[in-house]
Amino acid sequence: MYNQSDSRYTVDPKLVNPRADANARRLMKYLCDIYGSRILTGQQIGVESTPELDILYGVTGKYPAVYGFDFMNYSPSRTERGAECRDTDTAIDWWKSGGIVTFCWHWNAPKDLIDLPPDKNWDTGFYTKATTFDITQAMDHPESEEFQLLLRDMDVIALQLKRLQDAGVPVLWRPLHEASGGWFWWGAHGADPCIRLWKLMYDRMTNMHKLNNLIWVWNGQHADWYPGDEYVDIIGEDLYPSVRDYSSQQEHFQKARTYTKQNKVIALSENGVLPDPDLMLKDQALWAWNCTWYGTFVYVTEDGRREYSSAYTEREQLIKYYDHPLTVTKDELPNLIEYDI
């Protein structure tokens, strides 16, 4: 294990929710304890199938420490059209097997889906281009149908988060991601309505639904979109550099630190290519965890068989990442149910 004494990596593990439950506090304490000295390996789940873990294990002989899930297919405007999802069940099993859980939510717009093929189908309704849903109208008018539908959708996802809480699962919870890019409807009308939506979601899930298993990971990717330190536990950056670009992404790591005047844990909450551990050490860009996106970033299908793809991260580079003393794989995690807080 590396011993980094840089004060930037000294983070108070106190969560923004003062009623955070014991397992959430244990996970946050562990993240802060290793921050700056170890990096958790991670992988996002596939939407319709989950071959990524088996493929990673086949190449490295190890599983990632963090498994990424998505509440997308629990969105009401998807379930009413027949979508189904088992990510909550899979996440509970992953936690029980000793892994760490993170969830994002590709939130299909509650209404006003354009639903025109080929690139504006209802099932791409989280994209700005596929819906006319107006977040500003919704947030400016709490009496409106649009606002009430926002509450309905949040309450549906809260039920899934409650299932996780009841199973003892702490969640690295990353809603409203990549907002400043504008390609998702929650970021389509600027920072102000999105920040208000974040605060509304935090209040409703924390105070109304009493979800105390959440570690709030903000991923807005621009200082103007930051809702405030009292609403954020961890800052995430989503980065997709050119293929086989193994740089540490130091400039993005340093930029993320400027969003707050406090020391916050900084994570590589999505990535395509894996950064090189030696370069991360050299540049002191020590992300808390990575979460490689799924599908073609991991595998290709040839003759009906799924095999590891070196298109983005070469096989040897993947093995180096999973074998490196800087990184933590699932087998190296402590028993987080008994972790000392």
Short mmCIF file of C-alpha atoms in Angstrom, two decimals:
data_model
loop_
_atom_site.label_atom_id
_atom_site.label_comp_id
_atom_site.label_asym_id
_atom_site.label_seq_id
_atom_site.Cartn_x
_atom_site.Cartn_y
_atom_site.Cartn_z
CA MET A 1 0.00 0.00 0.00
CA TYR A 2 1.21 3.48 -0.81
CA ASN A 3 1.40 6.08 1.91
CA GLN A 4 0.42 9.49 0.59
CA SER A 5 0.76 12.35 3.07
CA ASP A 6 -0.67 15.04 0.76
CA SER A 7 -3.27 17.02 2.75
CA ARG A 8 -5.53 17.14 -0.32
CA TYR A 9 -6.38 13.52 0.38
CA THR A 10 -7.36 14.12 4.00
CA VAL A 11 -11.16 14.14 3.97
CA ASP A 12 -13.57 14.21 6.89
CA PRO A 13 -15.80 11.13 6.46
CA LYS A 14 -18.82 12.90 7.92
CA LEU A 15 -21.73 12.56 5.53
CA VAL A 16 -24.04 15.45 4.60
CA ASN A 17 -27.03 13.51 5.93
CA PRO A 18 -26.68 13.66 9.73
CA ARG A 19 -28.88 10.56 10.05
CA ALA A 20 -26.78 8.43 7.70
CA ASP A 21 -26.94 4.79 8.73
CA ALA A 22 -24.05 2.74 10.02
CA ASN A 23 -23.22 0.96 6.74
CA ALA A 24 -23.16 4.24 4.81
CA ARG A 25 -20.85 5.71 7.44
CA ARG A 26 -18.65 2.61 7.32
CA LEU A 27 -18.33 2.80 3.54
CA MET A 28 -17.53 6.52 3.63
CA LYS A 29 -14.96 5.97 6.38
CA TYR A 30 -13.28 3.27 4.28
CA LEU A 31 -13.24 5.50 1.20
CA CYS A 32 -11.65 8.32 3.18
CA ASP A 33 -9.16 5.98 4.87
CA ILE A 34 -7.76 4.74 1.56
CA TYR A 35 -8.17 7.97 -0.43
CA GLY A 36 -4.81 9.01 -1.82
CA SER A 37 -3.27 5.59 -1.23
CA ARG A 38 -5.50 3.08 -3.04
CA ILE A 39 -7.97 3.26 -5.94
CA LEU A 40 -11.01 1.00 -6.18
CA THR A 41 -11.50 -0.83 -9.46
CA GLY A 42 -15.02 -0.54 -10.89
CA GLN A 43 -17.28 -1.62 -13.72
CA GLN A 44 -20.72 -0.50 -14.94
CA ILE A 45 -23.42 -3.09 -15.56
CA GLY A 46 -24.89 -3.65 -19.02
CA VAL A 47 -28.51 -2.57 -19.50
CA GLU A 48 -29.83 -5.85 -20.90
CA SER A 49 -27.10 -8.34 -20.01
CA THR A 50 -24.12 -8.47 -17.71
CA PRO A 51 -21.16 -10.18 -19.41
CA GLU A 52 -18.64 -7.55 -18.32
CA LEU A 53 -17.73 -9.09 -14.96
CA ASP A 54 -17.22 -12.55 -16.41
CA ILE A 55 -15.06 -11.13 -19.19
CA LEU A 56 -12.96 -9.09 -16.74
CA TYR A 57 -12.50 -12.13 -14.52
CA GLY A 58 -11.52 -14.22 -17.52
CA VAL A 59 -8.73 -11.78 -18.38
CA THR A 60 -7.52 -10.74 -14.91
CA GLY A 61 -8.68 -13.49 -12.57
CA LYS A 62 -10.28 -10.79 -10.41
CA TYR A 63 -13.54 -8.91 -9.99
CA PRO A 64 -13.83 -5.13 -9.59
CA ALA A 65 -14.46 -3.72 -6.13
CA VAL A 66 -17.24 -1.38 -7.31
CA TYR A 67 -20.17 -2.44 -9.48
CA GLY A 68 -22.20 0.27 -11.23
CA PHE A 69 -25.97 -0.01 -11.70
CA ASP A 70 -28.68 2.11 -13.31
CA PHE A 71 -32.29 2.79 -12.27
CA MET A 72 -33.12 3.69 -15.88
CA ASN A 73 -35.64 0.92 -16.52
CA TYR A 74 -37.50 1.67 -13.28
CA SER A 75 -38.46 5.10 -14.69
CA PRO A 76 -42.29 5.24 -14.92
CA SER A 77 -42.31 6.43 -18.55
CA ARG A 78 -40.36 3.26 -19.38
CA THR A 79 -42.18 0.73 -17.19
CA GLU A 80 -45.52 1.89 -18.61
CA ARG A 81 -44.15 0.88 -22.01
CA GLY A 82 -43.05 -2.54 -20.83
CA ALA A 83 -39.51 -1.98 -19.53
CA GLU A 84 -38.33 -4.29 -16.77
CA CYS A 85 -35.33 -4.13 -14.46
CA ARG A 86 -33.60 -6.29 -11.87
CA ASP A 87 -30.68 -4.00 -11.02
CA THR A 88 -31.83 -3.60 -7.40
CA ASP A 89 -31.83 -7.37 -6.88
CA THR A 90 -28.42 -7.76 -8.53
CA ALA A 91 -27.02 -4.91 -6.43
CA ILE A 92 -28.23 -6.54 -3.20
CA ASP A 93 -26.55 -9.79 -4.21
CA TRP A 94 -23.33 -7.92 -5.05
CA TRP A 95 -23.22 -6.23 -1.65
CA LYS A 96 -23.92 -9.51 0.13
CA SER A 97 -21.03 -11.08 -1.78
CA GLY A 98 -18.65 -8.41 -0.48
CA GLY A 99 -18.72 -5.74 -3.22
CA ILE A 100 -19.50 -2.00 -3.28
CA VAL A 101 -22.58 -0.61 -5.06
CA THR A 102 -22.97 2.60 -7.07
CA PHE A 103 -26.15 3.68 -8.86
CA CYS A 104 -26.82 6.30 -11.52
CA TRP A 105 -30.22 7.05 -13.07
CA HIS A 106 -30.76 7.67 -16.75
CA TRP A 107 -34.06 9.29 -15.87
CA ASN A 108 -36.47 8.94 -18.78
CA ALA A 109 -38.43 12.19 -18.95
CA PRO A 110 -41.73 11.84 -17.08
CA LYS A 111 -43.74 12.97 -20.13
CA ASP A 112 -43.43 14.66 -23.54
CA LEU A 113 -41.35 11.95 -25.18
CA ILE A 114 -40.95 12.65 -28.91
CA ASP A 115 -40.85 8.94 -29.78
CA LEU A 116 -39.71 9.22 -33.38
CA PRO A 117 -37.31 6.57 -34.68
CA PRO A 118 -34.52 6.08 -35.28
CA ASP A 119 -32.78 8.38 -32.77
CA LYS A 120 -35.63 9.89 -30.73
CA ASN A 121 -37.36 6.73 -29.51
CA TRP A 122 -39.12 6.69 -26.14
CA ASP A 123 -36.34 4.53 -24.73
CA THR A 124 -33.85 7.36 -25.29
CA GLY A 125 -36.09 9.76 -23.40
CA PHE A 126 -33.35 10.80 -20.99
CA TYR A 127 -31.69 12.67 -23.85
CA THR A 128 -32.63 16.29 -24.51
CA LYS A 129 -33.08 15.50 -28.20
CA ALA A 130 -35.76 12.88 -27.46
CA THR A 131 -38.11 14.89 -25.24
CA THR A 132 -39.68 18.33 -25.02
CA PHE A 133 -40.04 18.09 -21.23
CA ASP A 134 -39.21 21.50 -19.74
CA ILE A 135 -37.47 21.32 -16.38
CA THR A 136 -37.72 25.09 -15.90
CA GLN A 137 -41.49 25.00 -16.32
CA ALA A 138 -41.68 22.15 -13.82
CA MET A 139 -39.47 23.75 -11.17
CA ASP A 140 -41.08 27.20 -11.53
CA HIS A 141 -44.58 25.82 -11.06
CA PRO A 142 -44.92 23.36 -8.15
CA GLU A 143 -48.65 23.10 -8.83
CA SER A 144 -48.06 21.90 -12.40
CA GLU A 145 -48.43 18.39 -13.76
CA GLU A 146 -44.76 18.46 -14.74
CA PHE A 147 -43.62 19.11 -11.17
CA GLN A 148 -45.93 16.47 -9.74
CA LEU A 149 -44.57 13.95 -12.23
CA LEU A 150 -41.03 14.75 -11.07
CA LEU A 151 -42.13 13.90 -7.54
CA ARG A 152 -43.84 10.72 -8.74
CA ASP A 153 -40.71 9.53 -10.49
CA MET A 154 -38.45 10.31 -7.54
CA ASP A 155 -40.81 8.43 -5.25
CA VAL A 156 -40.66 5.38 -7.53
CA ILE A 157 -36.86 5.34 -7.37
CA ALA A 158 -37.00 5.97 -3.62
CA LEU A 159 -38.84 2.66 -3.28
CA GLN A 160 -35.90 0.88 -4.91
CA LEU A 161 -33.41 2.74 -2.71
CA LYS A 162 -35.53 1.74 0.30
CA ARG A 163 -35.25 -1.91 -0.75
CA LEU A 164 -31.49 -1.47 -0.78
CA GLN A 165 -31.57 0.25 2.61
CA ASP A 166 -33.68 -2.57 4.08
CA ALA A 167 -31.08 -5.04 2.80
CA GLY A 168 -28.30 -3.07 4.48
CA VAL A 169 -26.79 -1.80 1.22
CA PRO A 170 -25.07 1.61 1.25
CA VAL A 171 -25.25 3.27 -2.16
CA LEU A 172 -22.84 5.61 -3.89
CA TRP A 173 -25.79 7.54 -5.35
CA ARG A 174 -25.07 9.57 -8.51
CA PRO A 175 -28.25 11.17 -9.89
CA LEU A 176 -28.57 13.99 -12.45
CA HIS A 177 -25.17 13.13 -13.88
CA GLU A 178 -23.28 15.08 -16.56
CA ALA A 179 -25.81 17.90 -16.26
CA SER A 180 -23.63 20.70 -17.59
CA GLY A 181 -23.22 18.91 -20.91
CA GLY A 182 -26.84 19.69 -21.76
CA TRP A 183 -27.43 16.37 -23.52
CA PHE A 184 -29.75 15.16 -20.73
CA TRP A 185 -33.08 16.92 -20.13
CA TRP A 186 -32.20 17.82 -16.54
CA GLY A 187 -29.34 19.94 -17.90
CA ALA A 188 -31.08 21.30 -20.99
CA HIS A 189 -32.16 24.64 -19.48
CA GLY A 190 -29.07 25.71 -17.58
CA ALA A 191 -27.73 25.33 -14.08
CA ASP A 192 -30.45 26.96 -11.97
CA PRO A 193 -33.36 24.52 -12.46
CA CYS A 194 -30.99 21.57 -12.26
CA ILE A 195 -29.54 22.74 -8.95
CA ARG A 196 -33.06 23.23 -7.61
CA LEU A 197 -33.97 19.72 -8.75
CA TRP A 198 -30.90 18.29 -6.98
CA LYS A 199 -31.85 20.04 -3.74
CA LEU A 200 -35.46 18.91 -4.10
CA MET A 201 -34.36 15.31 -4.62
CA TYR A 202 -31.97 15.46 -1.67
CA ASP A 203 -34.69 16.86 0.61
CA ARG A 204 -37.38 14.44 -0.52
CA MET A 205 -35.21 11.33 -0.35
CA THR A 206 -33.48 12.27 2.89
CA ASN A 207 -36.26 13.89 4.90
CA MET A 208 -39.48 12.48 3.48
CA HIS A 209 -38.39 8.98 2.50
CA LYS A 210 -35.74 8.79 5.24
CA LEU A 211 -33.18 7.18 2.98
CA ASN A 212 -30.13 7.09 5.18
CA ASN A 213 -28.08 4.65 3.10
CA LEU A 214 -27.07 7.17 0.44
CA ILE A 215 -23.67 8.72 -0.18
CA TRP A 216 -24.43 11.63 -2.51
CA VAL A 217 -22.09 11.70 -5.53
CA TRP A 218 -22.44 14.90 -7.58
CA ASN A 219 -21.38 14.68 -11.21
CA GLY A 220 -22.35 18.01 -12.78
CA GLN A 221 -18.85 18.57 -14.19
CA HIS A 222 -18.81 22.38 -13.91
CA ALA A 223 -18.47 24.70 -10.90
CA ASP A 224 -21.54 26.73 -11.90
CA TRP A 225 -23.70 23.64 -11.45
CA TYR A 226 -22.48 22.75 -7.96
CA PRO A 227 -25.40 22.70 -5.48
CA GLY A 228 -23.27 23.35 -2.39
CA ASP A 229 -21.14 21.39 0.03
CA GLU A 230 -24.11 20.66 2.29
CA TYR A 231 -25.69 18.59 -0.52
CA VAL A 232 -22.64 16.69 -1.79
CA ASP A 233 -20.48 13.97 -0.24
CA ILE A 234 -18.29 13.04 -3.22
CA ILE A 235 -17.48 14.69 -6.55
CA GLY A 236 -17.34 12.53 -9.67
CA GLU A 237 -15.94 13.19 -13.12
CA ASP A 238 -16.95 11.23 -16.24
CA LEU A 239 -14.11 11.05 -18.75
CA TYR A 240 -13.84 9.44 -22.17
CA PRO A 241 -10.41 10.21 -23.63
CA SER A 242 -9.20 8.89 -26.97
CA VAL A 243 -8.71 5.17 -27.36
CA ARG A 244 -5.63 3.82 -25.51
CA ASP A 245 -4.99 7.21 -23.92
CA TYR A 246 -3.80 6.02 -20.50
CA SER A 247 -3.02 9.46 -19.09
CA SER A 248 -3.96 10.19 -15.49
CA GLN A 249 -6.47 12.90 -16.48
CA GLN A 250 -4.70 15.14 -13.96
CA GLU A 251 -6.24 18.36 -15.28
CA HIS A 252 -9.74 17.04 -14.71
CA PHE A 253 -8.84 15.77 -11.26
CA GLN A 254 -7.49 19.19 -10.29
CA LYS A 255 -10.49 20.95 -11.84
CA ALA A 256 -12.90 18.83 -9.79
CA ARG A 257 -11.14 19.94 -6.62
CA THR A 258 -11.95 23.59 -7.43
CA TYR A 259 -15.72 23.04 -7.23
CA THR A 260 -15.52 23.20 -3.45
CA LYS A 261 -13.40 24.96 -0.84
CA GLN A 262 -13.53 21.82 1.29
CA ASN A 263 -11.59 18.63 0.71
CA LYS A 264 -13.99 16.23 -0.99
CA VAL A 265 -13.30 12.74 -2.28
CA ILE A 266 -12.90 12.84 -6.09
CA ALA A 267 -13.88 9.80 -8.15
CA LEU A 268 -13.63 8.80 -11.80
CA SER A 269 -17.33 8.00 -11.83
CA GLU A 270 -17.33 6.95 -15.49
CA ASN A 271 -14.49 6.15 -17.83
CA GLY A 272 -13.88 4.58 -21.19
CA VAL A 273 -10.13 4.00 -21.21
CA LEU A 274 -8.48 3.02 -17.92
CA PRO A 275 -5.82 5.49 -16.72
CA ASP A 276 -2.39 4.08 -16.00
CA PRO A 277 -1.77 3.63 -12.25
CA ASP A 278 1.88 4.67 -12.53
CA LEU A 279 0.89 7.91 -14.25
CA MET A 280 -1.76 8.58 -11.62
CA LEU A 281 0.92 8.23 -8.95
CA LYS A 282 3.37 10.38 -10.86
CA ASP A 283 0.79 13.14 -11.39
CA GLN A 284 -0.86 12.75 -7.97
CA ALA A 285 -4.23 12.31 -9.65
CA LEU A 286 -5.42 9.59 -7.30
CA TRP A 287 -9.07 9.01 -8.05
CA ALA A 288 -11.09 7.25 -5.33
CA TRP A 289 -12.48 4.72 -7.79
CA ASN A 290 -13.04 4.22 -11.49
CA CYS A 291 -16.15 2.84 -13.17
CA THR A 292 -15.57 1.67 -16.74
CA TRP A 293 -18.64 1.97 -18.93
CA TYR A 294 -20.12 -1.20 -20.33
CA GLY A 295 -20.45 -2.80 -23.77
CA THR A 296 -17.85 -2.03 -26.40
CA PHE A 297 -15.50 -0.50 -23.82
CA VAL A 298 -15.08 -4.05 -22.49
CA TYR A 299 -15.99 -6.63 -25.11
CA VAL A 300 -16.78 -7.44 -28.72
CA THR A 301 -19.08 -10.13 -30.08
CA GLU A 302 -17.60 -12.34 -32.79
CA ASP A 303 -19.30 -15.43 -34.18
CA GLY A 304 -21.82 -15.27 -31.34
CA ARG A 305 -19.06 -15.21 -28.70
CA ARG A 306 -18.24 -12.31 -26.41
CA GLU A 307 -14.55 -11.66 -25.97
CA TYR A 308 -12.48 -8.93 -24.34
CA SER A 309 -11.86 -5.98 -26.64
CA SER A 310 -8.53 -4.16 -26.64
CA ALA A 311 -9.99 -1.31 -28.70
CA TYR A 312 -10.03 1.13 -25.76
CA THR A 313 -7.86 -0.45 -23.05
CA GLU A 314 -5.43 -3.07 -24.27
CA ARG A 315 -5.50 -6.47 -22.57
CA GLU A 316 -2.07 -6.03 -20.98
CA GLN A 317 -3.02 -2.60 -19.69
CA LEU A 318 -6.17 -4.04 -18.10
CA ILE A 319 -4.12 -6.77 -16.42
CA LYS A 320 -1.64 -4.16 -15.19
CA TYR A 321 -4.47 -2.09 -13.73
CA TYR A 322 -6.05 -4.99 -11.86
CA ASP A 323 -2.70 -6.34 -10.62
CA HIS A 324 -1.18 -3.00 -9.58
CA PRO A 325 -0.50 -2.39 -5.87
CA LEU A 326 -2.33 0.94 -6.14
CA THR A 327 -5.65 -0.61 -7.13
CA VAL A 328 -8.14 -2.57 -5.02
CA THR A 329 -10.11 -5.47 -6.45
CA LYS A 330 -13.13 -7.11 -4.83
CA ASP A 331 -11.09 -9.83 -3.12
CA GLU A 332 -9.04 -7.14 -1.33
CA LEU A 333 -11.99 -5.30 0.20
CA PRO A 334 -12.42 -5.49 3.98
CA ASN A 335 -15.65 -6.70 5.56
CA LEU A 336 -17.50 -3.39 5.26
CA ILE A 337 -20.32 -4.57 7.52
CA GLU A 338 -17.81 -4.69 10.38
CA TYR A 339 -15.56 -1.79 9.35
CA ASP A 340 -14.55 0.39 12.29
CA ILE A 341 -16.26 3.79 12.45
#
